[in-house]
Amino acid sequence: MELKLVPLEIPENGNLILGQSHFIKTAEDIYEAIVNTVPQMKFGVAFNEASGPCLTRVEGNDDALKALAAKNATAIAAGHTFVVVMRDGYPINVLGRIKDVPEVCGIFCATANPVQAVIAESEQGRGVLGVIDGVPPKGVETAADANQRKQFLRMIGYKR
């Protein structure tokens, strides 16, 4: 087995979700979950099949984001994985709905940070072991840091 790091591209002013699923209708069902939750969100979804024709299936409502999702999924090249890239919305807006899609087995990350997928490759194929998301912590928050965090969440409307 060989370990590899695959850097993933995140759209400018956007976010990425990486997950694992198990059925050919994943891309369409994730598409529906997103548009039924945040209709104005621009996004692309790509899903790597693990059997049959073993294609990367692509859906979305923005051609550039569809192409980027496909680029990320093919770089990962692991069966039964999916990538969502998005703008005009945040993972927090759709993550619960994506987790509720019956084919979705799990989520590795939802991020706007630089991210690398940790890939294991064997003679059979590839699998995602996890992700390296962002950078290491620089310290423990102080009371001033906690106050700034709380103010920020209220400023963007996620807390009252």
PDB file of C-alpha atoms in Angstrom:
ATOM      1  CA  MET A   1       0.000   0.000   0.000  1.00  0.00           C
ATOM      2  CA  GLU A   2       1.173   3.508  -0.802  1.00  0.00           C
ATOM      3  CA  LEU A   3       0.049   6.715   0.918  1.00  0.00           C
ATOM      4  CA  LYS A   4      -0.490   9.898  -1.077  1.00  0.00           C
ATOM      5  CA  LEU A   5      -1.585  13.465  -0.352  1.00  0.00           C
ATOM      6  CA  VAL A   6      -3.959  14.973  -2.895  1.00  0.00           C
ATOM      7  CA  PRO A   7      -4.456  18.750  -2.615  1.00  0.00           C
ATOM      8  CA  LEU A   8      -8.026  19.778  -3.373  1.00  0.00           C
ATOM      9  CA  GLU A   9      -9.004  23.010  -5.105  1.00  0.00           C
ATOM     10  CA  ILE A  10     -11.559  25.245  -3.455  1.00  0.00           C
ATOM     11  CA  PRO A  11     -13.280  27.897  -5.544  1.00  0.00           C
ATOM     12  CA  GLU A  12     -12.426  31.508  -4.783  1.00  0.00           C
ATOM     13  CA  ASN A  13     -14.797  32.728  -2.052  1.00  0.00           C
ATOM     14  CA  GLY A  14     -16.161  29.208  -1.864  1.00  0.00           C
ATOM     15  CA  ASN A  15     -16.192  25.970   0.106  1.00  0.00           C
ATOM     16  CA  LEU A  16     -15.733  22.247  -0.417  1.00  0.00           C
ATOM     17  CA  ILE A  17     -17.348  19.137   1.042  1.00  0.00           C
ATOM     18  CA  LEU A  18     -15.678  15.725   0.685  1.00  0.00           C
ATOM     19  CA  GLY A  19     -17.602  12.603   1.549  1.00  0.00           C
ATOM     20  CA  GLN A  20     -18.209   8.929   0.905  1.00  0.00           C
ATOM     21  CA  SER A  21     -21.300   7.402  -0.624  1.00  0.00           C
ATOM     22  CA  HIS A  22     -22.348   4.131  -2.226  1.00  0.00           C
ATOM     23  CA  PHE A  23     -24.695   4.334  -5.206  1.00  0.00           C
ATOM     24  CA  ILE A  24     -24.923   5.691  -8.750  1.00  0.00           C
ATOM     25  CA  LYS A  25     -27.721   8.156  -7.890  1.00  0.00           C
ATOM     26  CA  THR A  26     -25.548  10.013  -5.361  1.00  0.00           C
ATOM     27  CA  ALA A  27     -24.782  13.007  -7.600  1.00  0.00           C
ATOM     28  CA  GLU A  28     -28.444  13.579  -8.453  1.00  0.00           C
ATOM     29  CA  ASP A  29     -29.628  13.137  -4.863  1.00  0.00           C
ATOM     30  CA  ILE A  30     -27.011  15.543  -3.492  1.00  0.00           C
ATOM     31  CA  TYR A  31     -27.991  18.013  -6.226  1.00  0.00           C
ATOM     32  CA  GLU A  32     -31.622  17.814  -5.060  1.00  0.00           C
ATOM     33  CA  ALA A  33     -30.660  18.119  -1.390  1.00  0.00           C
ATOM     34  CA  ILE A  34     -28.770  21.343  -2.086  1.00  0.00           C
ATOM     35  CA  VAL A  35     -31.265  23.061  -4.429  1.00  0.00           C
ATOM     36  CA  ASN A  36     -34.162  22.180  -2.124  1.00  0.00           C
ATOM     37  CA  THR A  37     -32.313  23.752   0.827  1.00  0.00           C
ATOM     38  CA  VAL A  38     -30.472  26.788  -0.633  1.00  0.00           C
ATOM     39  CA  PRO A  39     -31.815  27.364  -4.169  1.00  0.00           C
ATOM     40  CA  GLN A  40     -29.523  30.354  -4.878  1.00  0.00           C
ATOM     41  CA  MET A  41     -26.339  28.429  -4.030  1.00  0.00           C
ATOM     42  CA  LYS A  42     -24.019  27.836  -6.990  1.00  0.00           C
ATOM     43  CA  PHE A  43     -22.374  24.409  -6.876  1.00  0.00           C
ATOM     44  CA  GLY A  44     -20.962  21.367  -8.584  1.00  0.00           C
ATOM     45  CA  VAL A  45     -21.099  17.756  -7.385  1.00  0.00           C
ATOM     46  CA  ALA A  46     -18.899  14.914  -8.614  1.00  0.00           C
ATOM     47  CA  PHE A  47     -19.209  11.258  -7.554  1.00  0.00           C
ATOM     48  CA  ASN A  48     -16.716   8.484  -8.374  1.00  0.00           C
ATOM     49  CA  GLU A  49     -18.315   5.149  -9.154  1.00  0.00           C
ATOM     50  CA  ALA A  50     -16.576   2.048  -7.771  1.00  0.00           C
ATOM     51  CA  SER A  51     -18.023  -0.572 -10.156  1.00  0.00           C
ATOM     52  CA  GLY A  52     -19.583  -0.901 -13.590  1.00  0.00           C
ATOM     53  CA  PRO A  53     -18.220   1.766 -15.935  1.00  0.00           C
ATOM     54  CA  CYS A  54     -16.378   3.448 -12.995  1.00  0.00           C
ATOM     55  CA  LEU A  55     -17.150   6.955 -14.200  1.00  0.00           C
ATOM     56  CA  THR A  56     -17.068  10.257 -12.360  1.00  0.00           C
ATOM     57  CA  ARG A  57     -20.716  11.374 -12.391  1.00  0.00           C
ATOM     58  CA  VAL A  58     -21.245  15.161 -12.370  1.00  0.00           C
ATOM     59  CA  GLU A  59     -24.223  17.383 -11.498  1.00  0.00           C
ATOM     60  CA  GLY A  60     -24.676  20.999 -10.454  1.00  0.00           C
ATOM     61  CA  ASN A  61     -26.003  24.366 -11.530  1.00  0.00           C
ATOM     62  CA  ASP A  62     -22.733  26.130 -12.440  1.00  0.00           C
ATOM     63  CA  ASP A  63     -20.502  24.832 -15.244  1.00  0.00           C
ATOM     64  CA  ALA A  64     -17.219  26.087 -13.739  1.00  0.00           C
ATOM     65  CA  LEU A  65     -18.049  24.542 -10.347  1.00  0.00           C
ATOM     66  CA  LYS A  66     -19.108  21.274 -11.993  1.00  0.00           C
ATOM     67  CA  ALA A  67     -15.744  21.169 -13.775  1.00  0.00           C
ATOM     68  CA  LEU A  68     -13.882  21.899 -10.521  1.00  0.00           C
ATOM     69  CA  ALA A  69     -15.801  19.198  -8.629  1.00  0.00           C
ATOM     70  CA  ALA A  70     -14.922  16.712 -11.391  1.00  0.00           C
ATOM     71  CA  LYS A  71     -11.263  17.803 -11.315  1.00  0.00           C
ATOM     72  CA  ASN A  72     -11.095  17.221  -7.537  1.00  0.00           C
ATOM     73  CA  ALA A  73     -12.920  13.874  -7.695  1.00  0.00           C
ATOM     74  CA  THR A  74     -10.689  12.565 -10.478  1.00  0.00           C
ATOM     75  CA  ALA A  75      -7.582  13.716  -8.591  1.00  0.00           C
ATOM     76  CA  ILE A  76      -8.753  11.709  -5.555  1.00  0.00           C
ATOM     77  CA  ALA A  77      -9.597   8.775  -7.856  1.00  0.00           C
ATOM     78  CA  ALA A  78     -11.164   6.743  -5.039  1.00  0.00           C
ATOM     79  CA  GLY A  79     -14.402   4.868  -5.635  1.00  0.00           C
ATOM     80  CA  HIS A  80     -17.560   5.903  -3.836  1.00  0.00           C
ATOM     81  CA  THR A  81     -16.280   9.348  -2.935  1.00  0.00           C
ATOM     82  CA  PHE A  82     -17.986  12.628  -3.752  1.00  0.00           C
ATOM     83  CA  VAL A  83     -16.920  16.244  -3.841  1.00  0.00           C
ATOM     84  CA  VAL A  84     -19.168  19.298  -3.631  1.00  0.00           C
ATOM     85  CA  VAL A  85     -17.732  22.728  -4.407  1.00  0.00           C
ATOM     86  CA  MET A  86     -19.944  25.757  -3.736  1.00  0.00           C
ATOM     87  CA  ARG A  87     -20.388  29.513  -3.688  1.00  0.00           C
ATOM     88  CA  ASP A  88     -23.195  31.773  -2.440  1.00  0.00           C
ATOM     89  CA  GLY A  89     -23.800  29.580   0.573  1.00  0.00           C
ATOM     90  CA  TYR A  90     -21.942  27.635   3.216  1.00  0.00           C
ATOM     91  CA  PRO A  91     -21.599  23.958   4.134  1.00  0.00           C
ATOM     92  CA  ILE A  92     -23.475  24.632   7.387  1.00  0.00           C
ATOM     93  CA  ASN A  93     -26.516  25.498   5.235  1.00  0.00           C
ATOM     94  CA  VAL A  94     -26.596  22.108   3.447  1.00  0.00           C
ATOM     95  CA  LEU A  95     -24.525  19.638   5.440  1.00  0.00           C
ATOM     96  CA  GLY A  96     -27.456  18.240   7.417  1.00  0.00           C
ATOM     97  CA  ARG A  97     -29.446  17.641   4.233  1.00  0.00           C
ATOM     98  CA  ILE A  98     -26.462  16.003   2.520  1.00  0.00           C
ATOM     99  CA  LYS A  99     -25.962  13.718   5.535  1.00  0.00           C
ATOM    100  CA  ASP A 100     -29.652  12.750   5.228  1.00  0.00           C
ATOM    101  CA  VAL A 101     -29.194  11.531   1.629  1.00  0.00           C
ATOM    102  CA  PRO A 102     -29.670   7.752   1.954  1.00  0.00           C
ATOM    103  CA  GLU A 103     -26.537   6.883  -0.039  1.00  0.00           C
ATOM    104  CA  VAL A 104     -24.197   9.125   1.978  1.00  0.00           C
ATOM    105  CA  CYS A 105     -22.041   7.066   4.353  1.00  0.00           C
ATOM    106  CA  GLY A 106     -20.032   9.905   5.868  1.00  0.00           C
ATOM    107  CA  ILE A 107     -18.359  13.280   5.487  1.00  0.00           C
ATOM    108  CA  PHE A 108     -14.585  13.741   5.665  1.00  0.00           C
ATOM    109  CA  CYS A 109     -14.636  17.546   5.720  1.00  0.00           C
ATOM    110  CA  ALA A 110     -16.533  20.728   4.924  1.00  0.00           C
ATOM    111  CA  THR A 111     -14.121  23.629   4.577  1.00  0.00           C
ATOM    112  CA  ALA A 112     -12.914  26.822   2.960  1.00  0.00           C
ATOM    113  CA  ASN A 113      -9.362  26.123   4.206  1.00  0.00           C
ATOM    114  CA  PRO A 114      -6.519  24.658   2.183  1.00  0.00           C
ATOM    115  CA  VAL A 115      -7.204  20.911   2.314  1.00  0.00           C
ATOM    116  CA  GLN A 116      -5.433  17.701   1.343  1.00  0.00           C
ATOM    117  CA  ALA A 117      -7.045  14.275   1.056  1.00  0.00           C
ATOM    118  CA  VAL A 118      -4.950  11.477   2.573  1.00  0.00           C
ATOM    119  CA  ILE A 119      -5.210   8.620   0.080  1.00  0.00           C
ATOM    120  CA  ALA A 120      -4.202   4.967   0.424  1.00  0.00           C
ATOM    121  CA  GLU A 121      -3.526   3.151  -2.854  1.00  0.00           C
ATOM    122  CA  SER A 122      -3.361  -0.626  -3.220  1.00  0.00           C
ATOM    123  CA  GLU A 123      -3.456  -3.012  -6.162  1.00  0.00           C
ATOM    124  CA  GLN A 124      -7.284  -2.884  -5.965  1.00  0.00           C
ATOM    125  CA  GLY A 125      -7.684   0.878  -6.022  1.00  0.00           C
ATOM    126  CA  ARG A 126      -7.721   3.950  -3.807  1.00  0.00           C
ATOM    127  CA  GLY A 127      -9.457   5.018  -0.616  1.00  0.00           C
ATOM    128  CA  VAL A 128      -9.666   8.204   1.419  1.00  0.00           C
ATOM    129  CA  LEU A 129      -8.209   7.761   4.912  1.00  0.00           C
ATOM    130  CA  GLY A 130      -8.967  11.306   6.023  1.00  0.00           C
ATOM    131  CA  VAL A 131      -8.051  14.912   5.370  1.00  0.00           C
ATOM    132  CA  ILE A 132      -5.587  17.544   6.438  1.00  0.00           C
ATOM    133  CA  ASP A 133      -7.800  20.616   6.826  1.00  0.00           C
ATOM    134  CA  GLY A 134      -6.227  24.035   7.344  1.00  0.00           C
ATOM    135  CA  VAL A 135      -3.219  24.672   9.557  1.00  0.00           C
ATOM    136  CA  PRO A 136      -2.308  23.662  13.146  1.00  0.00           C
ATOM    137  CA  PRO A 137      -3.616  25.695  16.107  1.00  0.00           C
ATOM    138  CA  LYS A 138      -1.415  28.593  17.231  1.00  0.00           C
ATOM    139  CA  GLY A 139      -2.576  28.530  20.845  1.00  0.00           C
ATOM    140  CA  VAL A 140      -5.598  28.342  23.138  1.00  0.00           C
ATOM    141  CA  GLU A 141      -8.088  31.202  22.886  1.00  0.00           C
ATOM    142  CA  THR A 142      -8.008  33.936  25.497  1.00  0.00           C
ATOM    143  CA  ALA A 143     -11.066  35.670  26.939  1.00  0.00           C
ATOM    144  CA  ALA A 144     -10.585  38.407  24.293  1.00  0.00           C
ATOM    145  CA  ASP A 145     -10.427  35.753  21.534  1.00  0.00           C
ATOM    146  CA  ALA A 146     -13.630  34.128  22.838  1.00  0.00           C
ATOM    147  CA  ASN A 147     -15.374  37.503  22.889  1.00  0.00           C
ATOM    148  CA  GLN A 148     -14.239  38.191  19.311  1.00  0.00           C
ATOM    149  CA  ARG A 149     -15.547  34.756  18.201  1.00  0.00           C
ATOM    150  CA  LYS A 150     -18.924  35.406  19.814  1.00  0.00           C
ATOM    151  CA  GLN A 151     -19.189  38.865  18.252  1.00  0.00           C
ATOM    152  CA  PHE A 152     -18.299  37.482  14.826  1.00  0.00           C
ATOM    153  CA  LEU A 153     -21.013  34.781  15.004  1.00  0.00           C
ATOM    154  CA  ARG A 154     -23.585  37.441  15.885  1.00  0.00           C
ATOM    155  CA  MET A 155     -22.363  39.801  13.168  1.00  0.00           C
ATOM    156  CA  ILE A 156     -22.870  37.145  10.456  1.00  0.00           C
ATOM    157  CA  GLY A 157     -26.274  36.138  11.870  1.00  0.00           C
ATOM    158  CA  TYR A 158     -25.555  32.654  13.233  1.00  0.00           C
ATOM    159  CA  LYS A 159     -26.182  33.665  16.855  1.00  0.00           C
ATOM    160  CA  ARG A 160     -28.502  36.255  18.399  1.00  0.00           C
TER     161      ARG A 160
END
